[in-house]
Tab-separated table of C-alpha atoms and ligand atoms in Angstrom:
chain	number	residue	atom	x	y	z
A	1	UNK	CA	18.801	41.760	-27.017
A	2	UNK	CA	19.896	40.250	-23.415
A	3	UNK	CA	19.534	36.784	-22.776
A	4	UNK	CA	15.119	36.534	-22.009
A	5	UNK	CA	12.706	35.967	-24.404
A	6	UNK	CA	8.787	36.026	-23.284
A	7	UNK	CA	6.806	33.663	-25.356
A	8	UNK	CA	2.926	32.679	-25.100
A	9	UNK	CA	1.275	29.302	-25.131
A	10	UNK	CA	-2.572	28.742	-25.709
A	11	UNK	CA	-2.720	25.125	-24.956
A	12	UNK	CA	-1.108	22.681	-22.746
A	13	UNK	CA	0.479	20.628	-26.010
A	14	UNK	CA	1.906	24.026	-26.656
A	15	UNK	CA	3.939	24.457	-23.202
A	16	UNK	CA	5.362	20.920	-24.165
A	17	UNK	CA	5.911	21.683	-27.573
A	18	UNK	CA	7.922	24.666	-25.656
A	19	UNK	CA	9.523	22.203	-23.576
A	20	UNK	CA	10.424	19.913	-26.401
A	21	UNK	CA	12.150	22.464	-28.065
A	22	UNK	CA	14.247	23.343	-24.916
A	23	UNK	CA	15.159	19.897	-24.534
A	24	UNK	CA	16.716	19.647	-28.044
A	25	UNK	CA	19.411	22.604	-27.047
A	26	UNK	CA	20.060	20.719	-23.594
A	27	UNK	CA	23.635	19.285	-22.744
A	28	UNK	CA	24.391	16.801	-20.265
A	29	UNK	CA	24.843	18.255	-16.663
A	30	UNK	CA	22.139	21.287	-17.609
A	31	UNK	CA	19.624	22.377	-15.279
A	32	UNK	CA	16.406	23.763	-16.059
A	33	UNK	CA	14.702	25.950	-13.340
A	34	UNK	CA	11.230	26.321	-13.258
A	35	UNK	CA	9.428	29.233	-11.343
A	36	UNK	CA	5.446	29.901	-11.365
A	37	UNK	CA	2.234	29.277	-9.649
A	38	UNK	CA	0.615	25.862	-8.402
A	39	UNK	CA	-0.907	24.770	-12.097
A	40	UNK	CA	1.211	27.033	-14.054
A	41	UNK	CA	2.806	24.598	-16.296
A	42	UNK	CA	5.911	23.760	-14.964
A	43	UNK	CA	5.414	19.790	-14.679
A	44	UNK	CA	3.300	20.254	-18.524
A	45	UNK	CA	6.549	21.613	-19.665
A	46	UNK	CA	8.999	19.157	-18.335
A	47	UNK	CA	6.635	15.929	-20.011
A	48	UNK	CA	7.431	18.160	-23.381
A	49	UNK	CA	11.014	17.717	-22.437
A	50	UNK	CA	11.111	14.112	-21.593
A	51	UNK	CA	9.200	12.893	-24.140
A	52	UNK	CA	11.625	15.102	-26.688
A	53	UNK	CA	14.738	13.263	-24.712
A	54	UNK	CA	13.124	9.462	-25.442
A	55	UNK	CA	10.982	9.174	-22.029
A	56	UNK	CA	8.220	6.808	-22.417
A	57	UNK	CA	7.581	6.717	-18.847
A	58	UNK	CA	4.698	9.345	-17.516
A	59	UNK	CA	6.037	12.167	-16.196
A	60	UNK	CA	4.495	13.410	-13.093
A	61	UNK	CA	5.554	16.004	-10.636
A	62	UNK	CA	7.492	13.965	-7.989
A	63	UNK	CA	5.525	14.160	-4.625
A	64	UNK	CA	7.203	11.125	-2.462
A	65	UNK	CA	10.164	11.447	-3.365
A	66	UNK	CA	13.063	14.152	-3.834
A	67	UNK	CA	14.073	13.327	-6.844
A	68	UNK	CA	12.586	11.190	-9.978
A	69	UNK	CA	14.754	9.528	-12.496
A	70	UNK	CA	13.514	9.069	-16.420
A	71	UNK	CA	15.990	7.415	-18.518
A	72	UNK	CA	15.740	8.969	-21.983
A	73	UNK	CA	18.748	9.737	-24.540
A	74	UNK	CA	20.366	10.841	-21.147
A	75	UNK	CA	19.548	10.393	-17.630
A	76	UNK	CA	17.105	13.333	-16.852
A	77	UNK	CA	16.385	14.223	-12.754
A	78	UNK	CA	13.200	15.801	-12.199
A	79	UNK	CA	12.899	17.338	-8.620
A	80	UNK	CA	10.520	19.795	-6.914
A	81	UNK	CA	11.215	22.205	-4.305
A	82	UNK	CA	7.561	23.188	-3.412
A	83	UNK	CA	7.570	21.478	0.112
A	84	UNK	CA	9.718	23.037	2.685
A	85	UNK	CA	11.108	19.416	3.716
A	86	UNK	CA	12.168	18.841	-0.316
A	87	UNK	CA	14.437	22.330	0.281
A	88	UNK	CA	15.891	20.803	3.654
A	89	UNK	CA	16.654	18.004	1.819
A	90	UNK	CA	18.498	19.699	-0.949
A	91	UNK	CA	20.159	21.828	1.752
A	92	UNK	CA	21.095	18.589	3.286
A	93	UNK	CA	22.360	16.587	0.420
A	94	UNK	CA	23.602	19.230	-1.106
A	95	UNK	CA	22.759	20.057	-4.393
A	96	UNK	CA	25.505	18.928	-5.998
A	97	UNK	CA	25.749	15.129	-4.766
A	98	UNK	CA	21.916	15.595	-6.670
A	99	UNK	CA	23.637	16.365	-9.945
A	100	UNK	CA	24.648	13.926	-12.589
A	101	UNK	CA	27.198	15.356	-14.985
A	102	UNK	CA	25.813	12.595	-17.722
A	103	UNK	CA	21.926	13.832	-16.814
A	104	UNK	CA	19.856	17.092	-17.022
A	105	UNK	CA	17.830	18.334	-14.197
A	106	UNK	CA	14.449	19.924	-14.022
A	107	UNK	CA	13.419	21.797	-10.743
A	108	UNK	CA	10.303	22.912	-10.447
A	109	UNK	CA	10.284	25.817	-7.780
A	110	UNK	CA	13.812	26.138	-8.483
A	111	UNK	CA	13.845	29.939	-7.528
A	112	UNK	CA	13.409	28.684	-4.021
A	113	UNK	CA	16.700	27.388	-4.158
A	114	UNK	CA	18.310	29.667	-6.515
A	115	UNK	CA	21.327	30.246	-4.506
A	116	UNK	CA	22.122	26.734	-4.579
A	117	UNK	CA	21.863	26.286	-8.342
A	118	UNK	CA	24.921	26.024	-10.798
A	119	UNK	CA	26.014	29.737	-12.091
A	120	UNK	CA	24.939	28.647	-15.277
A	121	UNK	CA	21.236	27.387	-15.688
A	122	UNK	CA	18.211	27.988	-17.927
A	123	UNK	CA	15.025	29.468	-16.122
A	124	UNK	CA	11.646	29.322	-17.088
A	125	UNK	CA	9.176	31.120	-15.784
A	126	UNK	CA	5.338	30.688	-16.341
A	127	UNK	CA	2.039	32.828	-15.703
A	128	UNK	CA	-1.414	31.570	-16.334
A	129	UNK	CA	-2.844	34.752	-18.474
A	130	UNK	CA	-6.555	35.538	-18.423
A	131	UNK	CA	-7.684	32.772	-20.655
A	132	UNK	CA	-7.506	29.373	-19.146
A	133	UNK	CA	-5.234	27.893	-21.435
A	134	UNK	CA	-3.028	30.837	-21.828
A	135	UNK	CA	0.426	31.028	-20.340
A	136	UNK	CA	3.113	33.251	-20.460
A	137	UNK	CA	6.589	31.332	-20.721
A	138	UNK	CA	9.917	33.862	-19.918
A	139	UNK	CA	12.984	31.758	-20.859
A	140	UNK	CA	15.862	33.200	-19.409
A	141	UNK	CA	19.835	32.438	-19.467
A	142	UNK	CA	22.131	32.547	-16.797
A	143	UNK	CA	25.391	31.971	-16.260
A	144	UNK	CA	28.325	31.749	-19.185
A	145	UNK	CA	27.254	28.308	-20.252
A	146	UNK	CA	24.397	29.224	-22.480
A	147	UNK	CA	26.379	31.934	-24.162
A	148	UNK	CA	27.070	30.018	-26.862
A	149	UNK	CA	23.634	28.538	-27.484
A	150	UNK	CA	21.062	31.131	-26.513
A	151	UNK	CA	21.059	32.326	-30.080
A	152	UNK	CA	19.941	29.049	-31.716
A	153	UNK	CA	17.497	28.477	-28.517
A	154	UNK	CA	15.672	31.753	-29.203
A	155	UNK	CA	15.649	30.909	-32.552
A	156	UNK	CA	13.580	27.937	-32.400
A	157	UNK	CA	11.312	29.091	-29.512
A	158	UNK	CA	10.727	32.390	-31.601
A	159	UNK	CA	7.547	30.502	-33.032
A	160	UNK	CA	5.922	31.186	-29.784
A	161	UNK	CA	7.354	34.821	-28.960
A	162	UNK	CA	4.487	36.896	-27.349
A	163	UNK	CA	3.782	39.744	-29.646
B	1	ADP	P1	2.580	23.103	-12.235
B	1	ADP	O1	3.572	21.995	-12.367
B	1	ADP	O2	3.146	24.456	-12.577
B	1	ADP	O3	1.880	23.122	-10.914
B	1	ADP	P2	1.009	21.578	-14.105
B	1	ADP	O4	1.826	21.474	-15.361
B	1	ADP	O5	0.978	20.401	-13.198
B	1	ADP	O6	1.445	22.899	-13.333
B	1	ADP	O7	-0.487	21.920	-14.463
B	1	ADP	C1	-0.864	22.810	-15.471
B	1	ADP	C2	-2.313	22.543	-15.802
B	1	ADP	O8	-2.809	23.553	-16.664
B	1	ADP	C3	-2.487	21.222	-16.526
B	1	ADP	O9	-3.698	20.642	-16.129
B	1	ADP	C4	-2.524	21.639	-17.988
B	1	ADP	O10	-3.249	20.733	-18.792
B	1	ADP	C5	-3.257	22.969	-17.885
B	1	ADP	N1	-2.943	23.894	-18.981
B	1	ADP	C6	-3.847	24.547	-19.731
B	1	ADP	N2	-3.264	25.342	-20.627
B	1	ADP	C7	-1.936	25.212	-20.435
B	1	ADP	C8	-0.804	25.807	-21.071
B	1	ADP	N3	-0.898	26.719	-22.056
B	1	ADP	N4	0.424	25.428	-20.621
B	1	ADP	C9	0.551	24.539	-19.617
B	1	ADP	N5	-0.478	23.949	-18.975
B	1	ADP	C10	-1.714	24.287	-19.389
B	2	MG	MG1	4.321	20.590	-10.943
């Protein structure tokens, strides 16, 4: 079965839906790594995740600064990678000075970074598909800390599972 499953999403309250339901299997000091184009999804996905974790706050892809803060159930750490300088900086900090073992992270262009990530992370991957409102969402698991979980997380995203 392996530790992917490719789902599709026809709207944008979909993805989040998607995202809500990955936030419900989250554990403090996860990270969530999002890959895709510019206008994929990845920032629609992460407001389905905040929202599910108690954020009130808009959530917005963070553009002045390296790292935004939402306090939810949890602390939850949204950062993205896109501009060169935000990689320097996570080179520079180090990326583990930016993680909270009470908080999740979301990190949108994470694949930029990949080596830097924790050996154990979830990665999502979206494709706008030929429709305008379809995506393609590939959830993957890596690492040994999702072991344990993947089979309830497939379980509730199977709702979505591209045929
Ligand atoms: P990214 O962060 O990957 O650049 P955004 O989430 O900011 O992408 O933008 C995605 C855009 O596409 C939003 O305007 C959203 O409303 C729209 N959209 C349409 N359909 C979908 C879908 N199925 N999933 C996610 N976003 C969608
Ligand atoms: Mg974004």
């Amino acid at each position: 079965m392996g530790s992917e499953i490719r789902l599709r999403t026809r709207s944008a309250d979909e993805t989040r839906e998607v995202g809500a339901a990955i936030a419900r299997a989250l554990v403090p000091g996860d990270v969530v790594s999002l890959t895709g184009d510019l206008g994929a999804g990845k920032t629609t996905l992460v407001q389905g995740s905040a929202r599910e974790l108690g954020v009130t706050d808009p959530v917005a892809s963070p553009t002045f600064v390296l790292v935004r803060e939402y306090r939810g159930s949890l602390p939850i750490y949204h950062v993205d990678v896109y501009r060169l300088e935000r990689i320097q900086e996570v080179l520079d900090l180090g990326f583990e000075d930016l993680l909270d073992p009470h908080g999740v992270v979301f990190i949108e262009w994470g694949g930029a970074i990949e080596g830097l990530l924790p050996d154990s992370h979830l990665e999502v991957e979206l494709h706008a598909l030929e429709g305008d409102e379809e995506r393609e969402v590939a959830v993957r698991a890596r690492g040994p800390g999702w072991a344990a979980r993947w089979v309830d997380l497939s379980g509730s995203l199977g709702s979505w599972r591209a045929a």
